[in-house]
Amino acid sequence: MSDVHLRLSGVHRHYGEGPTQVRVLESADLEVRAGEMVAIVAPSGAGKSTLLHVSGLLERPQAGEVEITGTPTRGLNERGRTLMRRLSIGYVYQFHHLLPEFSALENVILPQMIAGIDPKAAAARAQELLDLLGIGPRALHRPAELSGGEQQRVAIARAAANHPRLILADEPTGNLDPETSTRVFDNLLELIARENAAALIATHNHDLARRAHRIVTLRAGRIEPITL
Ligand SMILES: Nc1ncnc2c1ncn2[C@@H]1O[C@H](COP(=O)(O)OP(=O)(O)OP(=O)(O)O)[C@@H](O)[C@H]1O
Ligand SMILES: [Mg+2]
């Protein structure tokens, strides 16, 4: 199996048609390898979320190819894309989107149940991840009973639950204080190293971006390396 867990080749993503058309990605190319965290830093509206949606198979590009763990996805139907997302991709949103009526532990168990994992094994994996992220003692609390940083760590645990080869995160620390942001970001780095996953993280925070292995930006719809 290829160790390039995400490869974008010549990806175009436009919204709308005619004079109001917005061209967001124009021949975007990117590779993210196993064990590597790439940070994407670009101004608001540059297309970071679009890039993550396309990489996470939440949106289809109008042209180009998105390969996940070496598998081209252009020819997949919706069912195939859903399966690929479920098995290979973990997604962390800016606002965690945890299920409010379930505990932290249950939120991390659920995606595993959907993937057909035995409930006992799923619970053990969930507890292991919460422990790793330093929130083990909070496992039985509901999201509303957790701090913002704790909620975000549950969201990371949930994204990592099924051992995804690719973790995508859209400003995962966007609404946290600087100290908590650093802690959550370092948790994410540790997890990626441990699971040998690939990660693409959008952030506006330059200090955090510098902790990643590589930093890229979006310029005129293309992905370019930068140093901050
Ligand atoms: N569904 C859509 N329909 C039309 N235009 C869209 C749509 N989604 C995004 N856009 C436009 O595409 C451009 C890129 O948006 P995107 O959300 O990817 O930016 P971003 O870099 O994530 O910005 P931010 O830092 O504010 O989150 C913006 O100009 C936006 O208005
Ligand atoms: Mg965005």
PDB file of C-alpha atoms and ligand atoms in Angstrom:
ATOM      1  CA  MET A   1       0.000   0.000   0.000  1.00  0.00           C
ATOM      2  CA  SER A   2       1.170   3.516  -0.820  1.00  0.00           C
ATOM      3  CA  ASP A   3       2.322   5.582   2.140  1.00  0.00           C
ATOM      4  CA  VAL A   4       0.801   8.677   0.502  1.00  0.00           C
ATOM      5  CA  HIS A   5      -2.514   8.698   2.346  1.00  0.00           C
ATOM      6  CA  LEU A   6      -3.844  11.802   0.581  1.00  0.00           C
ATOM      7  CA  ARG A   7      -2.984  12.833  -2.952  1.00  0.00           C
ATOM      8  CA  LEU A   8      -4.702  15.632  -4.851  1.00  0.00           C
ATOM      9  CA  SER A   9      -3.788  15.971  -8.522  1.00  0.00           C
ATOM     10  CA  GLY A  10      -5.019  18.864 -10.645  1.00  0.00           C
ATOM     11  CA  VAL A  11      -8.072  19.423  -8.494  1.00  0.00           C
ATOM     12  CA  HIS A  12     -10.539  22.081  -9.628  1.00  0.00           C
ATOM     13  CA  ARG A  13     -13.457  23.154  -7.473  1.00  0.00           C
ATOM     14  CA  HIS A  14     -15.734  25.944  -8.639  1.00  0.00           C
ATOM     15  CA  TYR A  15     -18.992  27.199  -7.193  1.00  0.00           C
ATOM     16  CA  GLY A  16     -21.740  28.430  -9.497  1.00  0.00           C
ATOM     17  CA  GLU A  17     -21.611  29.251 -13.185  1.00  0.00           C
ATOM     18  CA  GLY A  18     -21.148  32.285 -15.436  1.00  0.00           C
ATOM     19  CA  PRO A  19     -20.219  35.738 -14.154  1.00  0.00           C
ATOM     20  CA  THR A  20     -20.898  34.889 -10.505  1.00  0.00           C
ATOM     21  CA  GLN A  21     -18.736  31.769 -10.600  1.00  0.00           C
ATOM     22  CA  VAL A  22     -16.238  31.463  -7.743  1.00  0.00           C
ATOM     23  CA  ARG A  23     -13.114  29.495  -8.683  1.00  0.00           C
ATOM     24  CA  VAL A  24     -11.721  28.223  -5.398  1.00  0.00           C
ATOM     25  CA  LEU A  25      -9.336  25.405  -6.334  1.00  0.00           C
ATOM     26  CA  GLU A  26      -7.568  25.651  -9.682  1.00  0.00           C
ATOM     27  CA  SER A  27      -5.281  22.748 -10.338  1.00  0.00           C
ATOM     28  CA  ALA A  28      -4.469  22.074  -6.700  1.00  0.00           C
ATOM     29  CA  ASP A  29      -1.805  19.406  -6.051  1.00  0.00           C
ATOM     30  CA  LEU A  30      -0.873  18.004  -2.657  1.00  0.00           C
ATOM     31  CA  GLU A  31       0.558  14.866  -1.064  1.00  0.00           C
ATOM     32  CA  VAL A  32       0.363  14.001   2.626  1.00  0.00           C
ATOM     33  CA  ARG A  33       2.226  10.893   3.806  1.00  0.00           C
ATOM     34  CA  ALA A  34       1.836   8.486   6.682  1.00  0.00           C
ATOM     35  CA  GLY A  35       2.967  10.047   9.949  1.00  0.00           C
ATOM     36  CA  GLU A  36       2.978  13.530   8.463  1.00  0.00           C
ATOM     37  CA  MET A  37       0.976  16.544   9.598  1.00  0.00           C
ATOM     38  CA  VAL A  38       0.566  19.321   7.061  1.00  0.00           C
ATOM     39  CA  ALA A  39      -0.854  22.655   8.200  1.00  0.00           C
ATOM     40  CA  ILE A  40      -2.708  24.850   5.753  1.00  0.00           C
ATOM     41  CA  VAL A  41      -2.631  28.562   6.496  1.00  0.00           C
ATOM     42  CA  ALA A  42      -4.380  30.990   4.145  1.00  0.00           C
ATOM     43  CA  PRO A  43      -6.622  34.056   4.412  1.00  0.00           C
ATOM     44  CA  SER A  44     -10.336  33.720   5.037  1.00  0.00           C
ATOM     45  CA  GLY A  45     -12.102  32.800   1.807  1.00  0.00           C
ATOM     46  CA  ALA A  46      -8.955  31.363   0.197  1.00  0.00           C
ATOM     47  CA  GLY A  47     -10.472  27.885   0.097  1.00  0.00           C
ATOM     48  CA  LYS A  48      -9.175  25.937   3.111  1.00  0.00           C
ATOM     49  CA  SER A  49     -12.554  24.455   4.025  1.00  0.00           C
ATOM     50  CA  THR A  50     -13.231  23.689   0.373  1.00  0.00           C
ATOM     51  CA  LEU A  51      -9.896  21.858   0.181  1.00  0.00           C
ATOM     52  CA  LEU A  52     -10.760  19.837   3.279  1.00  0.00           C
ATOM     53  CA  HIS A  53     -14.268  19.034   2.016  1.00  0.00           C
ATOM     54  CA  VAL A  54     -12.866  17.823  -1.302  1.00  0.00           C
ATOM     55  CA  SER A  55     -10.115  15.825   0.470  1.00  0.00           C
ATOM     56  CA  GLY A  56     -12.694  14.335   2.839  1.00  0.00           C
ATOM     57  CA  LEU A  57     -14.977  13.289  -0.040  1.00  0.00           C
ATOM     58  CA  LEU A  58     -17.698  15.601   1.263  1.00  0.00           C
ATOM     59  CA  GLU A  59     -17.650  17.532  -2.031  1.00  0.00           C
ATOM     60  CA  ARG A  60     -16.733  16.379  -5.512  1.00  0.00           C
ATOM     61  CA  PRO A  61     -14.223  18.382  -7.540  1.00  0.00           C
ATOM     62  CA  GLN A  62     -15.214  19.344 -11.105  1.00  0.00           C
ATOM     63  CA  ALA A  63     -11.848  18.042 -12.327  1.00  0.00           C
ATOM     64  CA  GLY A  64      -8.794  16.270 -10.985  1.00  0.00           C
ATOM     65  CA  GLU A  65      -8.266  13.243  -8.805  1.00  0.00           C
ATOM     66  CA  VAL A  66      -8.387  12.695  -5.056  1.00  0.00           C
ATOM     67  CA  GLU A  67      -6.592   9.530  -3.936  1.00  0.00           C
ATOM     68  CA  ILE A  68      -7.108   8.197  -0.449  1.00  0.00           C
ATOM     69  CA  THR A  69      -4.468   5.642   0.641  1.00  0.00           C
ATOM     70  CA  GLY A  70      -3.560   5.174  -3.002  1.00  0.00           C
ATOM     71  CA  THR A  71      -7.120   4.543  -4.178  1.00  0.00           C
ATOM     72  CA  PRO A  72      -8.517   6.938  -6.805  1.00  0.00           C
ATOM     73  CA  THR A  73     -11.986   8.174  -5.805  1.00  0.00           C
ATOM     74  CA  ARG A  74     -13.205   9.831  -9.008  1.00  0.00           C
ATOM     75  CA  GLY A  75     -14.986   6.687 -10.184  1.00  0.00           C
ATOM     76  CA  LEU A  76     -16.656   5.921  -6.848  1.00  0.00           C
ATOM     77  CA  ASN A  77     -20.412   6.303  -6.449  1.00  0.00           C
ATOM     78  CA  GLU A  78     -21.953   7.846  -3.313  1.00  0.00           C
ATOM     79  CA  ARG A  79     -21.968   4.502  -1.520  1.00  0.00           C
ATOM     80  CA  GLY A  80     -18.284   3.973  -2.289  1.00  0.00           C
ATOM     81  CA  ARG A  81     -17.437   7.469  -1.104  1.00  0.00           C
ATOM     82  CA  THR A  82     -19.375   6.969   2.111  1.00  0.00           C
ATOM     83  CA  LEU A  83     -17.549   3.709   2.809  1.00  0.00           C
ATOM     84  CA  MET A  84     -14.186   5.292   2.075  1.00  0.00           C
ATOM     85  CA  ARG A  85     -15.013   8.165   4.430  1.00  0.00           C
ATOM     86  CA  ARG A  86     -16.154   5.805   7.137  1.00  0.00           C
ATOM     87  CA  LEU A  87     -13.148   3.490   6.936  1.00  0.00           C
ATOM     88  CA  SER A  88     -10.240   5.724   6.007  1.00  0.00           C
ATOM     89  CA  ILE A  89     -10.990   9.328   6.979  1.00  0.00           C
ATOM     90  CA  GLY A  90     -11.433  11.034  10.340  1.00  0.00           C
ATOM     91  CA  TYR A  91     -12.854  14.562  10.282  1.00  0.00           C
ATOM     92  CA  VAL A  92     -12.591  17.160  13.052  1.00  0.00           C
ATOM     93  CA  TYR A  93     -14.790  20.248  12.714  1.00  0.00           C
ATOM     94  CA  GLN A  94     -14.202  23.702  14.205  1.00  0.00           C
ATOM     95  CA  PHE A  95     -17.297  23.238  16.331  1.00  0.00           C
ATOM     96  CA  HIS A  96     -17.098  19.664  17.486  1.00  0.00           C
ATOM     97  CA  HIS A  97     -20.612  18.465  16.413  1.00  0.00           C
ATOM     98  CA  LEU A  98     -20.685  15.916  19.231  1.00  0.00           C
ATOM     99  CA  LEU A  99     -24.040  14.254  19.923  1.00  0.00           C
ATOM    100  CA  PRO A 100     -25.336  16.118  22.997  1.00  0.00           C
ATOM    101  CA  GLU A 101     -27.413  13.306  24.482  1.00  0.00           C
ATOM    102  CA  PHE A 102     -24.498  10.848  24.536  1.00  0.00           C
ATOM    103  CA  SER A 103     -21.479  10.696  26.846  1.00  0.00           C
ATOM    104  CA  ALA A 104     -17.940  11.378  25.628  1.00  0.00           C
ATOM    105  CA  LEU A 105     -17.302   7.626  25.610  1.00  0.00           C
ATOM    106  CA  GLU A 106     -20.480   6.902  23.626  1.00  0.00           C
ATOM    107  CA  ASN A 107     -19.611   9.604  21.110  1.00  0.00           C
ATOM    108  CA  VAL A 108     -16.351   7.743  20.417  1.00  0.00           C
ATOM    109  CA  ILE A 109     -18.017   4.304  20.456  1.00  0.00           C
ATOM    110  CA  LEU A 110     -20.737   5.200  17.921  1.00  0.00           C
ATOM    111  CA  PRO A 111     -18.647   5.490  14.739  1.00  0.00           C
ATOM    112  CA  GLN A 112     -17.075   2.138  15.598  1.00  0.00           C
ATOM    113  CA  MET A 113     -20.494   0.488  15.996  1.00  0.00           C
ATOM    114  CA  ILE A 114     -21.460   1.888  12.584  1.00  0.00           C
ATOM    115  CA  ALA A 115     -18.286   0.268  11.212  1.00  0.00           C
ATOM    116  CA  GLY A 116     -19.391  -3.046  12.717  1.00  0.00           C
ATOM    117  CA  ILE A 117     -16.895  -3.242  15.599  1.00  0.00           C
ATOM    118  CA  ASP A 118     -17.881  -5.389  18.564  1.00  0.00           C
ATOM    119  CA  PRO A 119     -19.270  -3.136  21.373  1.00  0.00           C
ATOM    120  CA  LYS A 120     -16.737  -4.266  23.972  1.00  0.00           C
ATOM    121  CA  ALA A 121     -13.783  -3.661  21.684  1.00  0.00           C
ATOM    122  CA  ALA A 122     -15.286  -0.304  20.668  1.00  0.00           C
ATOM    123  CA  ALA A 123     -15.629   0.765  24.306  1.00  0.00           C
ATOM    124  CA  ALA A 124     -12.046  -0.281  25.046  1.00  0.00           C
ATOM    125  CA  ARG A 125     -10.749   1.655  22.031  1.00  0.00           C
ATOM    126  CA  ALA A 126     -12.824   4.711  23.034  1.00  0.00           C
ATOM    127  CA  GLN A 127     -11.481   4.669  26.579  1.00  0.00           C
ATOM    128  CA  GLU A 128      -7.921   4.202  25.307  1.00  0.00           C
ATOM    129  CA  LEU A 129      -8.248   7.263  23.055  1.00  0.00           C
ATOM    130  CA  LEU A 130      -9.816   9.413  25.763  1.00  0.00           C
ATOM    131  CA  ASP A 131      -7.004   8.376  28.120  1.00  0.00           C
ATOM    132  CA  LEU A 132      -4.398   9.206  25.482  1.00  0.00           C
ATOM    133  CA  LEU A 133      -5.939  12.651  25.054  1.00  0.00           C
ATOM    134  CA  GLY A 134      -5.945  13.230  28.803  1.00  0.00           C
ATOM    135  CA  ILE A 135      -9.726  13.184  29.286  1.00  0.00           C
ATOM    136  CA  GLY A 136     -10.193   9.602  30.456  1.00  0.00           C
ATOM    137  CA  PRO A 137     -11.753  10.712  33.770  1.00  0.00           C
ATOM    138  CA  ARG A 138     -14.380  12.679  31.812  1.00  0.00           C
ATOM    139  CA  ALA A 139     -15.518   9.690  29.738  1.00  0.00           C
ATOM    140  CA  LEU A 140     -19.025   9.503  31.195  1.00  0.00           C
ATOM    141  CA  HIS A 141     -19.783  13.210  30.899  1.00  0.00           C
ATOM    142  CA  ARG A 142     -22.001  14.635  28.184  1.00  0.00           C
ATOM    143  CA  PRO A 143     -20.575  17.324  25.897  1.00  0.00           C
ATOM    144  CA  ALA A 144     -22.446  20.109  27.749  1.00  0.00           C
ATOM    145  CA  GLU A 145     -20.607  19.106  30.931  1.00  0.00           C
ATOM    146  CA  LEU A 146     -17.185  19.457  29.289  1.00  0.00           C
ATOM    147  CA  SER A 147     -15.016  22.497  28.603  1.00  0.00           C
ATOM    148  CA  GLY A 148     -14.422  23.627  25.005  1.00  0.00           C
ATOM    149  CA  GLY A 149     -10.958  22.052  24.966  1.00  0.00           C
ATOM    150  CA  GLU A 150     -12.283  18.801  26.408  1.00  0.00           C
ATOM    151  CA  GLN A 151     -15.073  18.721  23.819  1.00  0.00           C
ATOM    152  CA  GLN A 152     -12.558  19.246  21.043  1.00  0.00           C
ATOM    153  CA  ARG A 153     -10.438  16.376  22.352  1.00  0.00           C
ATOM    154  CA  VAL A 154     -13.507  14.116  22.341  1.00  0.00           C
ATOM    155  CA  ALA A 155     -14.070  15.172  18.721  1.00  0.00           C
ATOM    156  CA  ILE A 156     -10.467  14.195  17.926  1.00  0.00           C
ATOM    157  CA  ALA A 157     -10.925  10.845  19.664  1.00  0.00           C
ATOM    158  CA  ARG A 158     -14.111  10.282  17.660  1.00  0.00           C
ATOM    159  CA  ALA A 159     -12.348  11.145  14.401  1.00  0.00           C
ATOM    160  CA  ALA A 160      -9.546   8.706  15.251  1.00  0.00           C
ATOM    161  CA  ALA A 161     -11.794   5.910  16.509  1.00  0.00           C
ATOM    162  CA  ASN A 162     -11.705   3.690  13.410  1.00  0.00           C
ATOM    163  CA  HIS A 163      -7.920   4.067  12.862  1.00  0.00           C
ATOM    164  CA  PRO A 164      -8.353   6.378   9.844  1.00  0.00           C
ATOM    165  CA  ARG A 165      -5.315   6.640   7.607  1.00  0.00           C
ATOM    166  CA  LEU A 166      -6.202  10.306   6.998  1.00  0.00           C
ATOM    167  CA  ILE A 167      -7.250  12.889   9.584  1.00  0.00           C
ATOM    168  CA  LEU A 168      -8.681  16.188   8.353  1.00  0.00           C
ATOM    169  CA  ALA A 169      -9.290  19.057  10.735  1.00  0.00           C
ATOM    170  CA  ASP A 170     -10.833  22.442   9.949  1.00  0.00           C
ATOM    171  CA  GLU A 171      -9.623  24.973  12.529  1.00  0.00           C
ATOM    172  CA  PRO A 172      -9.950  22.399  15.322  1.00  0.00           C
ATOM    173  CA  THR A 173      -8.670  24.878  17.888  1.00  0.00           C
ATOM    174  CA  GLY A 174     -10.395  27.931  16.384  1.00  0.00           C
ATOM    175  CA  ASN A 175     -12.516  28.693  19.425  1.00  0.00           C
ATOM    176  CA  LEU A 176     -10.056  27.762  22.194  1.00  0.00           C
ATOM    177  CA  ASP A 177      -7.691  29.889  24.293  1.00  0.00           C
ATOM    178  CA  PRO A 178      -3.988  29.815  23.267  1.00  0.00           C
ATOM    179  CA  GLU A 179      -2.824  27.434  25.981  1.00  0.00           C
ATOM    180  CA  THR A 180      -5.647  24.948  25.379  1.00  0.00           C
ATOM    181  CA  SER A 181      -5.126  25.261  21.614  1.00  0.00           C
ATOM    182  CA  THR A 182      -1.496  24.244  22.010  1.00  0.00           C
ATOM    183  CA  ARG A 183      -2.419  21.289  24.191  1.00  0.00           C
ATOM    184  CA  VAL A 184      -5.132  20.060  21.805  1.00  0.00           C
ATOM    185  CA  PHE A 185      -2.849  20.537  18.792  1.00  0.00           C
ATOM    186  CA  ASP A 186      -0.048  18.587  20.488  1.00  0.00           C
ATOM    187  CA  ASN A 187      -2.554  15.828  21.299  1.00  0.00           C
ATOM    188  CA  LEU A 188      -3.373  15.665  17.621  1.00  0.00           C
ATOM    189  CA  LEU A 189       0.330  15.479  16.681  1.00  0.00           C
ATOM    190  CA  GLU A 190       0.922  12.704  19.198  1.00  0.00           C
ATOM    191  CA  LEU A 191      -2.047  10.747  17.926  1.00  0.00           C
ATOM    192  CA  ILE A 192      -0.908  11.042  14.317  1.00  0.00           C
ATOM    193  CA  ALA A 193       2.567   9.823  15.235  1.00  0.00           C
ATOM    194  CA  ARG A 194       1.163   6.944  17.240  1.00  0.00           C
ATOM    195  CA  GLU A 195      -1.282   5.813  14.565  1.00  0.00           C
ATOM    196  CA  ASN A 196       1.084   6.627  11.687  1.00  0.00           C
ATOM    197  CA  ALA A 197      -1.795   8.514  10.065  1.00  0.00           C
ATOM    198  CA  ALA A 198      -1.568  11.474   7.692  1.00  0.00           C
ATOM    199  CA  ALA A 199      -3.160  14.766   8.696  1.00  0.00           C
ATOM    200  CA  LEU A 200      -4.169  17.997   6.985  1.00  0.00           C
ATOM    201  CA  ILE A 201      -5.093  20.762   9.417  1.00  0.00           C
ATOM    202  CA  ALA A 202      -6.438  24.209   8.570  1.00  0.00           C
ATOM    203  CA  THR A 203      -5.500  26.864  11.089  1.00  0.00           C
ATOM    204  CA  HIS A 204      -5.169  30.636  11.339  1.00  0.00           C
ATOM    205  CA  ASN A 205      -2.700  30.224  14.199  1.00  0.00           C
ATOM    206  CA  HIS A 206       0.893  30.572  12.978  1.00  0.00           C
ATOM    207  CA  ASP A 207       2.422  29.288  16.217  1.00  0.00           C
ATOM    208  CA  LEU A 208       0.438  26.065  15.882  1.00  0.00           C
ATOM    209  CA  ALA A 209       1.153  25.748  12.163  1.00  0.00           C
ATOM    210  CA  ARG A 210       4.895  25.830  12.945  1.00  0.00           C
ATOM    211  CA  ARG A 211       4.461  22.701  15.065  1.00  0.00           C
ATOM    212  CA  ALA A 212       3.315  20.783  11.963  1.00  0.00           C
ATOM    213  CA  HIS A 213       5.853  18.983   9.759  1.00  0.00           C
ATOM    214  CA  ARG A 214       5.094  21.158   6.754  1.00  0.00           C
ATOM    215  CA  ILE A 215       3.075  24.307   6.029  1.00  0.00           C
ATOM    216  CA  VAL A 216       1.242  25.075   2.808  1.00  0.00           C
ATOM    217  CA  THR A 217      -0.959  27.931   1.628  1.00  0.00           C
ATOM    218  CA  LEU A 218      -3.507  28.514  -1.134  1.00  0.00           C
ATOM    219  CA  ARG A 219      -2.617  31.069  -3.765  1.00  0.00           C
ATOM    220  CA  ALA A 220      -4.882  31.617  -6.784  1.00  0.00           C
ATOM    221  CA  GLY A 221      -6.390  28.207  -6.201  1.00  0.00           C
ATOM    222  CA  ARG A 222      -3.084  26.336  -6.048  1.00  0.00           C
ATOM    223  CA  ILE A 223      -1.328  24.803  -3.078  1.00  0.00           C
ATOM    224  CA  GLU A 224       2.139  26.181  -2.393  1.00  0.00           C
ATOM    225  CA  PRO A 225       4.669  25.521   0.383  1.00  0.00           C
ATOM    226  CA  ILE A 226       5.395  28.410   2.779  1.00  0.00           C
ATOM    227  CA  THR A 227       7.449  29.061   5.874  1.00  0.00           C
ATOM    228  CA  LEU A 228       6.087  31.252   8.635  1.00  0.00           C
TER     229      LEU A 228
HETATM  230  N1  LIG B   1     -21.393  26.357  -1.409  1.00  0.00           N
HETATM  231  C1  LIG B   1     -20.788  27.455  -1.888  1.00  0.00           C
HETATM  232  N2  LIG B   1     -21.339  28.185  -2.874  1.00  0.00           N
HETATM  233  C2  LIG B   1     -20.724  29.280  -3.368  1.00  0.00           C
HETATM  234  N3  LIG B   1     -19.536  29.746  -2.947  1.00  0.00           N
HETATM  235  C3  LIG B   1     -18.941  29.064  -1.957  1.00  0.00           C
HETATM  236  C4  LIG B   1     -19.525  27.891  -1.361  1.00  0.00           C
HETATM  237  N4  LIG B   1     -18.680  27.435  -0.407  1.00  0.00           N
HETATM  238  C5  LIG B   1     -17.636  28.287  -0.389  1.00  0.00           C
HETATM  239  N5  LIG B   1     -17.782  29.263  -1.321  1.00  0.00           N
HETATM  240  C6  LIG B   1     -16.833  30.339  -1.608  1.00  0.00           C
HETATM  241  O1  LIG B   1     -15.573  29.734  -1.840  1.00  0.00           O
HETATM  242  C7  LIG B   1     -14.531  30.525  -1.283  1.00  0.00           C
HETATM  243  C8  LIG B   1     -13.685  29.680  -0.347  1.00  0.00           C
HETATM  244  O2  LIG B   1     -14.444  29.350   0.812  1.00  0.00           O
HETATM  245  P1  LIG B   1     -13.850  28.486   2.004  1.00  0.00           P
HETATM  246  O3  LIG B   1     -14.946  28.277   2.959  1.00  0.00           O
HETATM  247  O4  LIG B   1     -13.204  27.283   1.436  1.00  0.00           O
HETATM  248  O5  LIG B   1     -12.731  29.470   2.595  1.00  0.00           O
HETATM  249  P2  LIG B   1     -11.807  29.317   3.887  1.00  0.00           P
HETATM  250  O6  LIG B   1     -10.387  29.483   3.444  1.00  0.00           O
HETATM  251  O7  LIG B   1     -12.161  28.071   4.615  1.00  0.00           O
HETATM  252  O8  LIG B   1     -12.201  30.589   4.764  1.00  0.00           O
HETATM  253  P3  LIG B   1     -12.302  30.778   6.378  1.00  0.00           P
HETATM  254  O9  LIG B   1     -10.896  30.997   6.861  1.00  0.00           O
HETATM  255  O10 LIG B   1     -13.134  32.010   6.513  1.00  0.00           O
HETATM  256  O11 LIG B   1     -12.959  29.562   6.949  1.00  0.00           O
HETATM  257  C9  LIG B   1     -15.211  31.711  -0.612  1.00  0.00           C
HETATM  258  O12 LIG B   1     -15.135  32.814  -1.503  1.00  0.00           O
HETATM  259  C10 LIG B   1     -16.636  31.247  -0.438  1.00  0.00           C
HETATM  260  O13 LIG B   1     -17.525  32.336  -0.489  1.00  0.00           O
HETATM  261 MG    MG B   2     -13.016  27.650   6.472  1.00  0.00          MG
END
